[in-house]
Amino acid sequence: MCLRLPKLGSSAFGRSEEARKDAEIDKMIKRDKKLQANNVKILLLGAGESGKSTILKQMRLLYTDGFPLHERKEVRQVIFSNMVVAFRIIAEEMRDLGLDYQNVESTKFEAVLLVAEDIGINDSFPLECLSAMKGLWQDASVQQTIKRGNDFYQNIDRLFSKDYLPSDQDVLRSRLRTTGITETLFELGQLRYHMFDVGGQRSERKKWVHCFEGVHCLLFVASLSGYDECLVEDKTANQMQEALMLFESILNLQWFKKSSIILFLNKMDLFTAKLAEKPIRDYFPDYSGGTEDVMAAREYFAKKFRRLNRSADREIYVHYTNATDTNLLKITMHSVQDTIIQKNLNTFIL
């Protein structure tokens, strides 16, 4: 009889191979845990027109590869639409104010823009709109109606050049209403950030709840310059009052009891420029500071937000920002990072 004997060492080899695979899996699990532990979830909230989306664009410019060619072409389409729509809104406001064009040609210029169509992704701006926009911009009634100068119109010839592509500042100043949820990933120091931006208009807010779980930092953005302005979706509602009500309702949600709360009081440049012309006391009668005292005015609104915090052991960290100022926002984000790290030392593996 012939007996088949097992090969010597085969079971030992199998055990060592199994141990190697187990060690690899353990190593992968530890690495994934470390990566996950260094992920920071930031939720960017605020009412419409607060500047949230501009802040998200800044994060891409500062901490990622920015905006590639195809996206800049898409932004070019948005900018042309922004300019045409702005003139249509000005025309409506003029009629509300009972103003007529001072230039006899302006009615013809308005008609050109009323029928202007959206441009394609590879199209330059149509030249017939250039002369129409320039003509309307010079009309005295148009200048009386607009609240401030617009950078796009002040550089209008550059925008209508055949090879025009939006600069970083053009990208920041373009306006496209946010719908749904936008996530931006970027790294700052040893941390990897997931920043979520959701539409700020009332109709978009029901989508926010899907982003609430596991948030390390709530970054709420309010427009300081909105103290005298109404909502796009509700002409009877004050932007600042809306921001205050929204902030209070968010602070009371269970999801944010352990989250860092960062408040960006945004659009400081516009806020400073309008104080003399639009006294805060006309809209908020309890304001007691000087009409043109910027420091007192911004602190007045900061205190209004802070008073909405009912939790004694939770601090509201306030920053005054201009979302279009890249250098200022870079400095601000490093301060925000310090706050997040200090509040989550036991969570992050640094």
Coordinates of C-alpha atoms in Angstrom, one line a residue:
M1 CA 0.0 0.0 0.0
C2 CA 1.3 3.5 -0.9
L3 CA 0.5 6.4 1.5
R4 CA 0.4 10.0 0.3
L5 CA 2.1 12.2 2.9
P6 CA 1.5 16.0 3.2
K7 CA 4.2 18.3 2.0
L8 CA 6.3 19.5 4.8
G9 CA 5.8 23.1 5.8
S10 CA 2.6 23.7 3.7
S11 CA 0.4 24.3 6.8
A12 CA 3.1 26.6 8.3
F13 CA 3.2 28.6 5.0
G14 CA -0.5 28.9 4.9
R15 CA -0.6 30.3 8.5
S16 CA 2.1 32.8 7.7
E17 CA 0.4 34.0 4.5
E18 CA -2.9 34.4 6.4
A19 CA -1.1 36.3 9.1
R20 CA 0.4 38.6 6.5
K21 CA -3.0 39.3 4.9
D22 CA -4.5 40.0 8.4
A23 CA -1.7 42.4 9.1
E24 CA -2.3 44.2 5.8
I25 CA -6.0 44.5 6.5
D26 CA -5.3 45.9 10.0
K27 CA -2.8 48.4 8.5
M28 CA -5.4 49.5 5.9
I29 CA -8.1 49.9 8.6
K30 CA -5.8 52.0 10.8
R31 CA -4.9 54.2 7.8
D32 CA -8.5 54.6 6.8
K33 CA -9.4 55.5 10.4
K34 CA -6.7 58.1 10.5
L35 CA -7.9 59.6 7.2
Q36 CA -11.4 59.6 8.4
A37 CA -10.4 61.1 11.8
N38 CA -8.8 64.0 9.9
N39 CA -11.8 64.7 7.8
V40 CA -13.6 67.9 8.8
K41 CA -17.2 68.4 7.7
I42 CA -18.2 72.1 7.4
L43 CA -21.7 73.1 6.7
L44 CA -22.1 76.5 5.0
L45 CA -25.5 78.0 5.8
G46 CA -27.1 81.4 5.5
A47 CA -30.0 83.2 3.8
G48 CA -30.0 84.0 0.1
E49 CA -27.6 86.8 -1.1
S50 CA -25.3 86.3 1.9
G51 CA -22.2 85.4 -0.1
K52 CA -22.0 81.7 0.8
S53 CA -21.2 80.5 -2.8
T54 CA -18.5 83.2 -3.2
I55 CA -16.8 81.8 -0.1
L56 CA -17.0 78.3 -1.5
K57 CA -15.3 79.6 -4.7
Q58 CA -12.6 81.2 -2.7
M59 CA -11.9 77.8 -1.1
R60 CA -11.3 76.3 -4.5
L61 CA -9.0 79.2 -5.5
L62 CA -7.0 79.0 -2.3
Y63 CA -6.7 75.3 -1.6
T64 CA -7.4 73.4 -4.9
D65 CA -6.5 73.7 -8.5
G66 CA -9.0 76.5 -9.0
F67 CA -11.3 76.7 -12.1
P68 CA -10.3 74.8 -15.3
L69 CA -11.0 76.1 -18.8
H70 CA -14.4 74.5 -19.3
E71 CA -15.7 76.0 -16.0
R72 CA -14.4 79.5 -16.9
K73 CA -16.3 79.2 -20.2
E74 CA -19.4 78.3 -18.2
V75 CA -18.8 81.3 -16.0
R76 CA -18.5 83.5 -19.1
Q77 CA -22.1 82.5 -20.0
V78 CA -23.2 83.3 -16.4
I79 CA -21.6 86.8 -16.5
F80 CA -23.3 87.7 -19.7
S81 CA -26.6 86.6 -18.3
N82 CA -25.9 88.6 -15.1
M83 CA -25.3 91.8 -17.1
V84 CA -28.4 91.5 -19.2
V85 CA -30.6 90.6 -16.3
A86 CA -29.2 93.5 -14.2
F87 CA -30.2 96.0 -16.9
R88 CA -33.7 94.5 -17.1
I89 CA -34.0 94.9 -13.3
I90 CA -32.8 98.5 -13.4
A91 CA -35.5 99.3 -16.0
E92 CA -38.2 97.8 -13.8
E93 CA -36.9 99.8 -10.8
M94 CA -36.9 103.0 -12.8
R95 CA -40.5 102.5 -13.7
D96 CA -41.3 101.8 -10.0
L97 CA -39.6 105.1 -9.2
G98 CA -41.5 107.0 -12.0
L99 CA -38.2 107.8 -13.8
D100 CA -37.9 108.1 -17.6
Y101 CA -34.7 107.7 -19.6
Q102 CA -32.9 110.9 -20.2
N103 CA -31.2 109.8 -23.4
V104 CA -33.6 109.4 -26.4
E105 CA -31.6 106.4 -27.6
S106 CA -32.0 104.5 -24.3
T107 CA -35.3 103.0 -25.2
K108 CA -33.8 101.4 -28.3
F109 CA -30.9 100.2 -26.2
E110 CA -33.2 98.6 -23.7
A111 CA -35.1 96.8 -26.5
V112 CA -31.8 95.2 -27.7
L113 CA -31.2 93.7 -24.2
L114 CA -34.8 92.6 -23.8
V115 CA -34.4 90.2 -26.7
A116 CA -30.8 89.2 -26.0
E117 CA -30.4 85.4 -25.8
D118 CA -28.1 83.3 -23.7
I119 CA -24.7 82.7 -25.3
G120 CA -23.2 79.3 -26.0
I121 CA -20.2 77.9 -24.1
N122 CA -17.8 78.9 -26.9
D123 CA -19.4 82.2 -27.8
S124 CA -18.1 85.7 -27.3
F125 CA -20.4 88.4 -26.0
P126 CA -22.6 89.8 -28.9
L127 CA -21.2 93.2 -29.9
E128 CA -24.7 94.7 -30.4
C129 CA -25.2 94.3 -26.6
L130 CA -21.9 96.2 -26.0
S131 CA -23.2 99.5 -27.5
A132 CA -26.6 99.0 -25.8
M133 CA -25.0 98.5 -22.4
K134 CA -22.6 101.4 -22.8
G135 CA -25.5 103.7 -23.9
L136 CA -27.7 102.7 -21.0
W137 CA -24.9 103.0 -18.5
Q138 CA -24.4 106.6 -19.5
D139 CA -28.1 107.5 -19.0
A140 CA -28.6 109.8 -16.0
S141 CA -31.7 108.0 -14.9
V142 CA -29.9 104.7 -14.9
Q143 CA -27.1 106.1 -12.8
Q144 CA -29.7 107.6 -10.4
T145 CA -31.4 104.2 -10.0
I146 CA -28.4 102.0 -9.4
K147 CA -27.1 101.8 -5.8
R148 CA -23.4 101.4 -6.7
G149 CA -21.0 100.9 -9.6
N150 CA -20.6 97.4 -11.0
D151 CA -17.1 96.1 -11.8
F152 CA -18.3 94.3 -14.9
Y153 CA -19.6 97.5 -16.5
Q154 CA -16.6 99.5 -15.5
N155 CA -14.5 96.9 -17.4
I156 CA -17.0 96.2 -20.2
D157 CA -14.6 96.4 -23.2
R158 CA -12.5 93.6 -21.7
L159 CA -15.5 91.4 -21.3
F160 CA -16.6 91.9 -24.9
S161 CA -13.1 91.0 -26.4
K162 CA -13.2 88.0 -28.6
D163 CA -10.7 85.9 -26.5
Y164 CA -12.2 86.9 -23.1
L165 CA -12.0 84.3 -20.3
P166 CA -13.1 85.2 -16.8
S167 CA -10.4 86.1 -14.3
D168 CA -10.4 84.8 -10.7
Q169 CA -12.1 88.0 -9.6
D170 CA -14.7 87.6 -12.4
V171 CA -15.5 84.1 -11.3
L172 CA -15.9 85.4 -7.7
R173 CA -18.3 88.2 -8.8
S174 CA -20.4 86.1 -11.1
R175 CA -23.8 85.2 -9.6
L176 CA -25.7 82.0 -10.1
R177 CA -28.4 80.9 -7.7
T178 CA -27.4 77.8 -5.7
T179 CA -29.8 74.9 -5.9
G180 CA -29.4 71.6 -4.3
I181 CA -26.2 70.7 -2.4
T182 CA -22.6 71.5 -3.5
E183 CA -19.6 69.8 -1.9
T184 CA -16.0 71.1 -2.2
L185 CA -13.0 69.1 -1.0
F186 CA -9.8 70.8 0.0
E187 CA -6.8 70.3 2.4
L188 CA -5.5 72.8 4.9
G189 CA -2.6 71.7 7.0
Q190 CA -3.1 68.1 8.1
L191 CA -6.9 68.2 7.8
R192 CA -9.1 67.4 4.8
Y193 CA -12.2 69.6 4.6
H194 CA -15.6 68.7 3.1
M195 CA -17.5 72.0 2.8
F196 CA -21.1 71.8 1.9
D197 CA -23.0 74.7 0.4
V198 CA -26.8 74.6 0.0
G199 CA -29.2 77.1 -1.5
G200 CA -30.1 79.9 0.9
Q201 CA -33.5 80.8 -0.5
R202 CA -36.5 79.6 1.6
S203 CA -37.5 77.0 -1.0
E204 CA -34.1 75.4 -0.8
R205 CA -33.9 75.0 3.0
K206 CA -35.8 71.8 3.2
K207 CA -32.8 70.1 1.6
W208 CA -30.5 71.2 4.4
V209 CA -31.4 68.4 6.9
H210 CA -29.6 65.8 4.8
C211 CA -26.3 67.5 5.5
F212 CA -26.7 68.0 9.3
E213 CA -25.3 64.8 10.7
G214 CA -21.7 64.6 11.8
V215 CA -20.9 68.3 11.3
H216 CA -17.7 69.5 13.0
C217 CA -18.3 73.2 12.2
L218 CA -21.3 75.2 11.2
L219 CA -20.2 78.3 9.2
F220 CA -23.1 80.7 9.1
V221 CA -22.8 83.6 6.6
A222 CA -24.9 86.8 7.0
S223 CA -24.7 89.9 4.8
L224 CA -24.0 93.0 6.9
S225 CA -25.0 95.1 3.9
G226 CA -28.5 93.5 3.9
Y227 CA -29.7 95.5 6.8
D228 CA -31.7 97.8 4.4
E229 CA -32.4 95.2 1.7
C230 CA -35.3 92.8 1.1
L231 CA -35.2 89.1 0.2
V232 CA -35.2 88.2 -3.5
E233 CA -38.1 85.7 -2.8
D234 CA -40.0 88.1 -0.5
K235 CA -40.0 91.8 -1.0
T236 CA -41.6 92.4 2.4
A237 CA -38.9 90.6 4.4
N238 CA -35.7 92.3 5.6
Q239 CA -32.5 90.4 4.8
M240 CA -30.9 91.0 8.2
Q241 CA -34.0 90.1 10.1
E242 CA -34.3 86.9 8.1
A243 CA -30.7 86.0 8.8
L244 CA -31.2 86.5 12.5
M245 CA -34.3 84.4 12.6
L246 CA -32.6 81.7 10.6
F247 CA -29.5 81.7 12.8
E248 CA -31.7 81.4 15.9
S249 CA -33.6 78.4 14.5
I250 CA -30.4 76.6 13.5
L251 CA -28.7 77.1 16.9
N252 CA -31.6 75.2 18.6
L253 CA -31.2 72.1 16.4
Q254 CA -29.9 69.0 18.2
W255 CA -27.4 68.3 15.4
F256 CA -25.3 71.3 16.2
K257 CA -25.0 71.0 20.0
K258 CA -21.4 69.9 19.8
S259 CA -20.4 71.7 16.6
S260 CA -18.2 74.8 16.4
I261 CA -20.3 77.8 15.4
I262 CA -18.5 80.3 13.2
L263 CA -20.3 83.4 12.1
F264 CA -19.1 85.3 9.0
L265 CA -20.6 88.8 8.9
N266 CA -19.9 89.3 5.2
K267 CA -19.8 92.2 2.7
M268 CA -18.0 94.6 5.0
D269 CA -17.0 96.7 2.0
L270 CA -20.6 97.3 0.9
F271 CA -21.7 97.8 4.4
T272 CA -19.1 100.5 5.1
A273 CA -20.0 102.3 1.8
K274 CA -23.7 102.6 2.5
L275 CA -23.8 103.6 6.2
A276 CA -23.9 107.4 5.6
E277 CA -26.6 107.1 3.0
K278 CA -28.7 104.5 4.7
P279 CA -28.6 105.1 8.5
I280 CA -29.0 101.8 10.5
R281 CA -31.4 103.5 12.8
D282 CA -34.0 103.8 10.0
Y283 CA -34.2 100.0 9.9
F284 CA -33.2 99.1 13.5
P285 CA -34.5 101.8 15.8
D286 CA -32.6 100.5 18.9
Y287 CA -29.2 101.2 17.3
S288 CA -27.5 103.9 19.3
G289 CA -24.1 104.2 17.6
G290 CA -22.9 106.9 15.3
T291 CA -24.3 106.9 11.8
E292 CA -20.9 106.4 10.1
D293 CA -19.2 104.5 13.0
V294 CA -18.3 101.3 11.2
M295 CA -16.9 99.6 14.3
A296 CA -20.0 100.4 16.4
A297 CA -22.3 99.3 13.6
R298 CA -20.7 96.0 12.9
E299 CA -20.5 95.2 16.7
Y300 CA -24.2 96.1 17.1
F301 CA -25.1 93.3 14.6
A302 CA -22.5 90.9 16.1
K303 CA -24.2 91.3 19.5
K304 CA -27.6 90.6 18.0
F305 CA -26.4 87.3 16.7
R306 CA -24.5 86.4 19.9
R307 CA -27.6 87.1 22.0
L308 CA -29.5 84.3 20.2
N309 CA -27.2 81.7 21.7
R310 CA -29.0 80.1 24.6
S311 CA -26.1 77.7 25.5
A312 CA -23.7 79.1 28.2
D313 CA -20.9 76.6 27.3
R314 CA -21.1 77.4 23.5
E315 CA -19.3 80.3 22.0
I316 CA -20.1 82.0 18.7
Y317 CA -16.8 82.9 16.9
V318 CA -17.4 86.1 14.7
H319 CA -15.3 87.1 11.7
Y320 CA -15.9 90.2 9.5
T321 CA -15.3 89.3 5.9
N322 CA -15.4 90.4 2.3
A323 CA -16.0 87.2 0.3
T324 CA -14.4 88.6 -2.8
D325 CA -11.1 89.5 -0.9
T326 CA -8.9 86.4 -1.3
N327 CA -6.2 87.5 1.1
L328 CA -8.6 88.5 3.9
L329 CA -10.4 85.2 3.5
K330 CA -7.2 83.2 3.6
I331 CA -6.2 84.8 6.9
T332 CA -9.7 84.2 8.2
M333 CA -9.7 80.5 7.2
H334 CA -6.5 79.9 9.2
S335 CA -8.2 81.4 12.2
V336 CA -11.2 79.2 11.6
Q337 CA -9.0 76.2 11.3
D338 CA -7.4 77.0 14.7
T339 CA -10.9 77.2 16.2
I340 CA -12.0 73.8 14.7
I341 CA -8.8 72.1 15.9
Q342 CA -9.1 73.4 19.5
K343 CA -12.8 72.4 19.7
N344 CA -12.1 68.9 18.3
L345 CA -8.7 67.9 19.8
N346 CA -10.0 64.5 21.0
T347 CA -11.4 63.7 17.5
F348 CA -8.5 64.5 15.1
I349 CA -5.3 62.5 14.9
L350 CA -2.6 65.2 14.2

